[in-house]
Amino acid sequence: MSNTERSRDGGVQSVDRAITVLEILARRGEAGVSEVAAELDVHKSTAFRLLGALEERGLVEQAADRGKYTLGFGLIPLAGAVSGRLDVTRMGREACERLALEFGETVNIAVLQAPWAVNVHQARGPSTVLSYNWIGRITPLHCTSSGKALIAWLEAADLGPILKDLELERFTGRTLDSRNALETELEQVRDRGYATVVEEYETGLNAVAAPIRDQTGGVVAALSLAGPSYRLPPERLETLAPTVVDASAEISRRLGWWE
């Protein structure tokens, strides 16, 4: 192998590792050098150099008081460029803003990128406690309302492999951590027409989501409304569910689907 070829292969490996770092931070929310090094199976000095290069471009940033790294604001224009091309975000923007304003909570649109749900659009209501930006963040399928809504209507041939490979990580005491329990839950989601989570992904966070369909009738995204459990207890989720379902149907019609 020539020096040029070795250099090229080394560059590809660095790019692959840098992308993996971004995926780690997207999944974990934040991580230190040691944690990143452990996941990459590299020396801490290598992880430090990767994080430093990403930090220079604004793709990650460091919280000085904790020594942890998070995704940086430099990713927002990139995520915006992608989400802006997605019809579902363009067609769903008005409904998201309306729901967020009416109920004062955070409204998201997510799409499936197995084994994750990827948030591609967000609207925040005036009652939102935290100004956390979920755009571009990947979240688990088994313990989020969007995740459940995205996979509940999949054909068995498509759902089976996803469930087989799904890592049912336990985030709280309420997280579904068995495939039987998840399959039962997905049946209930299909029967109701919407999905809910009560502190399954984060303690103190509840949500309700409904599927968004395209002109073929297939589920291409999920619309969710989320907020703190003290404002969105289970009984209120059930009360709000029909409104979220109606909004998702409105977006679906704009995408060409008619029931």
Tab-separated table of C-alpha atoms in Angstrom:
chain	number	residue	atom	x	y	z
A	1	MET	CA	0.000	0.000	0.000
A	2	SER	CA	1.360	3.427	-0.931
A	3	ASN	CA	1.751	6.331	1.489
A	4	THR	CA	-1.080	8.108	-0.326
A	5	GLU	CA	-3.397	5.126	0.132
A	6	ARG	CA	-2.488	4.803	3.829
A	7	SER	CA	-3.115	8.516	4.308
A	8	ARG	CA	-6.487	8.259	2.565
A	9	ASP	CA	-7.532	5.254	4.675
A	10	GLY	CA	-6.470	7.071	7.831
A	11	GLY	CA	-8.530	10.088	6.802
A	12	VAL	CA	-11.603	7.947	6.201
A	13	GLN	CA	-11.163	6.343	9.620
A	14	SER	CA	-10.941	9.783	11.255
A	15	VAL	CA	-14.119	10.919	9.498
A	16	ASP	CA	-15.891	7.731	10.582
A	17	ARG	CA	-14.796	8.260	14.172
A	18	ALA	CA	-15.843	11.915	14.134
A	19	ILE	CA	-19.312	10.965	12.899
A	20	THR	CA	-19.514	8.287	15.594
A	21	VAL	CA	-18.655	10.923	18.222
A	22	LEU	CA	-21.615	13.019	17.046
A	23	GLU	CA	-23.871	9.959	17.205
A	24	ILE	CA	-22.673	9.198	20.745
A	25	LEU	CA	-23.437	12.732	21.915
A	26	ALA	CA	-26.820	12.684	20.146
A	27	ARG	CA	-27.717	9.464	21.942
A	28	ARG	CA	-26.312	10.290	25.390
A	29	GLY	CA	-26.958	14.027	25.495
A	30	GLU	CA	-23.476	14.646	26.903
A	31	ALA	CA	-20.271	12.690	27.450
A	32	GLY	CA	-16.735	13.204	28.683
A	33	VAL	CA	-13.488	12.340	26.935
A	34	SER	CA	-13.177	9.035	28.808
A	35	GLU	CA	-16.716	8.000	27.898
A	36	VAL	CA	-16.205	8.835	24.219
A	37	ALA	CA	-12.868	6.996	24.188
A	38	ALA	CA	-14.483	3.914	25.744
A	39	GLU	CA	-17.283	3.822	23.172
A	40	LEU	CA	-14.858	4.333	20.278
A	41	ASP	CA	-12.372	1.873	21.803
A	42	VAL	CA	-9.532	4.352	21.316
A	43	HIS	CA	-7.005	6.060	23.591
A	44	LYS	CA	-8.218	9.149	25.464
A	45	SER	CA	-5.756	11.316	23.520
A	46	THR	CA	-7.401	10.255	20.257
A	47	ALA	CA	-10.868	11.034	21.606
A	48	PHE	CA	-9.604	14.390	22.856
A	49	ARG	CA	-8.237	15.300	19.415
A	50	LEU	CA	-11.495	14.318	17.721
A	51	LEU	CA	-13.554	16.361	20.159
A	52	GLY	CA	-11.170	19.292	19.763
A	53	ALA	CA	-11.488	19.258	15.974
A	54	LEU	CA	-15.289	19.106	16.188
A	55	GLU	CA	-15.302	21.879	18.783
A	56	GLU	CA	-13.305	24.157	16.472
A	57	ARG	CA	-16.058	23.829	13.871
A	58	GLY	CA	-18.811	24.441	16.430
A	59	LEU	CA	-20.183	20.916	16.032
A	60	VAL	CA	-19.641	20.122	19.722
A	61	GLU	CA	-19.200	22.345	22.731
A	62	GLN	CA	-17.881	21.850	26.234
A	63	ALA	CA	-19.582	22.705	29.501
A	64	ALA	CA	-16.656	24.141	31.452
A	65	ASP	CA	-18.130	23.379	34.861
A	66	ARG	CA	-18.655	19.673	34.118
A	67	GLY	CA	-15.978	18.800	31.580
A	68	LYS	CA	-18.639	17.182	29.415
A	69	TYR	CA	-19.228	17.678	25.707
A	70	THR	CA	-22.579	18.191	24.011
A	71	LEU	CA	-23.649	18.734	20.426
A	72	GLY	CA	-22.925	22.297	19.327
A	73	PHE	CA	-24.973	24.985	17.671
A	74	GLY	CA	-22.949	24.529	14.491
A	75	LEU	CA	-25.172	21.538	13.739
A	76	ILE	CA	-28.352	23.617	13.667
A	77	PRO	CA	-27.850	25.047	10.149
A	78	LEU	CA	-27.007	21.554	8.894
A	79	ALA	CA	-30.074	20.018	10.524
A	80	GLY	CA	-32.183	22.908	9.272
A	81	ALA	CA	-30.977	22.373	5.724
A	82	VAL	CA	-32.117	18.754	5.875
A	83	SER	CA	-35.414	19.315	7.670
A	84	GLY	CA	-36.247	22.195	5.351
A	85	ARG	CA	-36.239	19.778	2.418
A	86	LEU	CA	-38.612	17.351	4.071
A	87	ASP	CA	-42.194	17.807	2.964
A	88	VAL	CA	-43.470	16.654	6.312
A	89	THR	CA	-41.775	19.531	8.130
A	90	ARG	CA	-43.013	22.066	5.608
A	91	MET	CA	-46.547	20.722	5.681
A	92	GLY	CA	-46.549	20.248	9.437
A	93	ARG	CA	-45.095	23.556	10.574
A	94	GLU	CA	-48.434	25.352	10.868
A	95	ALA	CA	-50.091	22.537	12.865
A	96	CYS	CA	-47.088	22.296	15.199
A	97	GLU	CA	-47.086	26.016	15.920
A	98	ARG	CA	-50.837	25.977	16.551
A	99	LEU	CA	-50.661	23.063	19.004
A	100	ALA	CA	-47.684	24.542	20.837
A	101	LEU	CA	-49.452	27.884	21.219
A	102	GLU	CA	-52.784	26.350	22.238
A	103	PHE	CA	-51.431	23.969	24.870
A	104	GLY	CA	-48.181	25.685	25.816
A	105	GLU	CA	-46.087	22.534	25.426
A	106	THR	CA	-43.370	21.238	23.095
A	107	VAL	CA	-44.531	19.769	19.789
A	108	ASN	CA	-42.206	17.662	17.637
A	109	ILE	CA	-42.230	15.871	14.319
A	110	ALA	CA	-40.023	12.783	14.153
A	111	VAL	CA	-39.146	10.332	11.387
A	112	LEU	CA	-37.943	6.745	11.560
A	113	GLN	CA	-34.278	5.943	11.175
A	114	ALA	CA	-34.182	2.492	12.730
A	115	PRO	CA	-33.350	1.812	15.464
A	116	TRP	CA	-34.080	5.448	16.368
A	117	ALA	CA	-36.662	8.171	15.986
A	118	VAL	CA	-35.076	11.370	14.654
A	119	ASN	CA	-36.664	14.699	15.525
A	120	VAL	CA	-36.791	16.951	12.456
A	121	HIS	CA	-39.048	19.800	13.562
A	122	GLN	CA	-39.991	21.437	16.849
A	123	ALA	CA	-42.346	24.129	18.115
A	124	ARG	CA	-42.232	25.316	21.713
A	125	GLY	CA	-45.184	26.738	23.584
A	126	PRO	CA	-45.126	29.645	26.048
A	127	SER	CA	-45.389	27.295	29.050
A	128	THR	CA	-42.276	25.316	28.125
A	129	VAL	CA	-40.000	25.119	31.158
A	130	LEU	CA	-36.760	24.308	29.327
A	131	SER	CA	-35.635	25.653	25.957
A	132	TYR	CA	-34.108	22.321	24.924
A	133	ASN	CA	-33.716	21.911	21.177
A	134	TRP	CA	-34.716	18.409	20.069
A	135	ILE	CA	-34.086	18.971	16.340
A	136	GLY	CA	-31.647	16.387	15.059
A	137	ARG	CA	-31.696	14.430	18.309
A	138	ILE	CA	-32.182	10.684	18.046
A	139	THR	CA	-34.428	9.026	20.618
A	140	PRO	CA	-35.299	5.369	21.336
A	141	LEU	CA	-38.250	3.722	19.651
A	142	HIS	CA	-39.469	1.622	22.579
A	143	CYS	CA	-39.970	4.310	25.216
A	144	THR	CA	-40.998	7.472	23.342
A	145	SER	CA	-44.434	8.310	22.029
A	146	SER	CA	-43.012	9.194	18.600
A	147	GLY	CA	-41.054	5.960	18.441
A	148	LYS	CA	-44.095	3.847	19.206
A	149	ALA	CA	-46.240	5.745	16.707
A	150	LEU	CA	-43.582	5.315	14.000
A	151	ILE	CA	-43.363	1.522	14.265
A	152	ALA	CA	-46.848	0.488	15.427
A	153	TRP	CA	-48.271	0.461	11.883
A	154	LEU	CA	-45.314	-1.168	10.136
A	155	GLU	CA	-45.920	-4.362	8.211
A	156	ALA	CA	-44.823	-7.478	10.097
A	157	ALA	CA	-41.977	-8.043	7.629
A	158	ASP	CA	-40.592	-4.582	8.446
A	159	LEU	CA	-41.415	-4.513	12.154
A	160	GLY	CA	-39.987	-7.950	12.948
A	161	PRO	CA	-36.329	-7.164	12.193
A	162	ILE	CA	-36.558	-3.857	14.061
A	163	LEU	CA	-37.945	-5.509	17.192
A	164	LYS	CA	-35.415	-8.333	16.927
A	165	ASP	CA	-32.454	-5.955	16.907
A	166	LEU	CA	-33.918	-3.339	19.242
A	167	GLU	CA	-31.925	-2.780	22.417
A	168	LEU	CA	-34.550	-2.292	25.113
A	169	GLU	CA	-32.469	-0.036	27.312
A	170	ARG	CA	-34.106	0.831	30.621
A	171	PHE	CA	-34.125	4.588	31.206
A	172	THR	CA	-36.592	4.790	34.118
A	173	GLY	CA	-38.566	2.413	36.289
A	174	ARG	CA	-41.438	2.674	33.781
A	175	THR	CA	-39.474	1.784	30.634
A	176	LEU	CA	-40.786	-1.244	28.743
A	177	ASP	CA	-37.883	-3.686	28.785
A	178	SER	CA	-39.379	-6.831	27.241
A	179	ARG	CA	-40.392	-7.481	23.647
A	180	ASN	CA	-43.663	-9.086	24.711
A	181	ALA	CA	-44.624	-5.976	26.660
A	182	LEU	CA	-43.640	-3.738	23.742
A	183	GLU	CA	-45.592	-5.809	21.213
A	184	THR	CA	-48.666	-5.665	23.470
A	185	GLU	CA	-48.224	-1.906	23.774
A	186	LEU	CA	-47.973	-1.510	19.988
A	187	GLU	CA	-51.236	-3.421	19.553
A	188	GLN	CA	-52.894	-0.967	21.931
A	189	VAL	CA	-51.391	1.956	20.010
A	190	ARG	CA	-52.910	0.646	16.778
A	191	ASP	CA	-56.298	0.147	18.463
A	192	ARG	CA	-56.320	3.663	19.963
A	193	GLY	CA	-54.774	5.439	17.013
A	194	TYR	CA	-52.116	7.156	19.131
A	195	ALA	CA	-49.234	6.404	21.519
A	196	THR	CA	-48.502	7.715	24.995
A	197	VAL	CA	-45.581	7.532	27.370
A	198	VAL	CA	-45.650	8.270	31.074
A	199	GLU	CA	-42.115	8.857	32.352
A	200	GLU	CA	-40.732	5.998	30.243
A	201	TYR	CA	-37.827	7.902	28.682
A	202	GLU	CA	-37.272	10.675	31.213
A	203	THR	CA	-38.597	10.967	34.749
A	204	GLY	CA	-41.103	13.803	34.860
A	205	LEU	CA	-41.733	13.844	31.095
A	206	ASN	CA	-44.975	12.604	29.495
A	207	ALA	CA	-46.050	12.688	25.854
A	208	VAL	CA	-48.660	11.670	23.305
A	209	ALA	CA	-48.042	11.064	19.586
A	210	ALA	CA	-50.004	10.170	16.462
A	211	PRO	CA	-48.860	8.907	13.048
A	212	ILE	CA	-48.471	11.094	9.966
A	213	ARG	CA	-49.173	9.324	6.665
A	214	ASP	CA	-48.224	10.075	3.078
A	215	GLN	CA	-50.307	9.638	-0.077
A	216	THR	CA	-49.839	5.846	0.054
A	217	GLY	CA	-51.219	5.597	3.583
A	218	GLY	CA	-47.876	4.564	5.009
A	219	VAL	CA	-46.626	6.172	8.220
A	220	VAL	CA	-43.785	8.556	7.351
A	221	ALA	CA	-43.544	10.572	10.585
A	222	ALA	CA	-45.038	11.080	14.016
A	223	LEU	CA	-46.436	14.216	15.632
A	224	SER	CA	-45.937	14.432	19.386
A	225	LEU	CA	-46.872	16.784	22.188
A	226	ALA	CA	-44.738	16.527	25.322
A	227	GLY	CA	-44.492	18.276	28.648
A	228	PRO	CA	-43.810	17.847	32.352
A	229	SER	CA	-45.830	15.174	34.121
A	230	TYR	CA	-47.379	17.674	36.531
A	231	ARG	CA	-48.995	19.471	33.582
A	232	LEU	CA	-49.608	16.403	31.445
A	233	PRO	CA	-50.727	13.606	33.784
A	234	PRO	CA	-52.039	10.418	32.115
A	235	GLU	CA	-55.668	11.567	32.186
A	236	ARG	CA	-54.797	14.822	30.401
A	237	LEU	CA	-52.801	12.932	27.780
A	238	GLU	CA	-55.963	10.994	26.980
A	239	THR	CA	-57.929	14.239	26.777
A	240	LEU	CA	-55.401	15.834	24.408
A	241	ALA	CA	-54.935	12.734	22.257
A	242	PRO	CA	-57.887	13.399	19.876
A	243	THR	CA	-56.540	16.882	19.127
A	244	VAL	CA	-53.080	15.488	18.353
A	245	VAL	CA	-54.665	12.792	16.158
A	246	ASP	CA	-56.675	15.436	14.294
A	247	ALA	CA	-53.547	17.536	13.755
A	248	SER	CA	-51.595	14.555	12.446
A	249	ALA	CA	-54.487	13.725	10.091
A	250	GLU	CA	-54.445	17.331	8.862
A	251	ILE	CA	-50.741	17.067	8.038
A	252	SER	CA	-51.361	13.693	6.391
A	253	ARG	CA	-54.033	15.192	4.151
A	254	ARG	CA	-51.624	17.935	3.133
A	255	LEU	CA	-49.215	15.147	2.151
A	256	GLY	CA	-51.892	13.612	-0.065
A	257	TRP	CA	-53.478	10.993	2.205
A	258	TRP	CA	-57.242	10.668	2.477
A	259	GLU	CA	-58.766	8.086	4.778
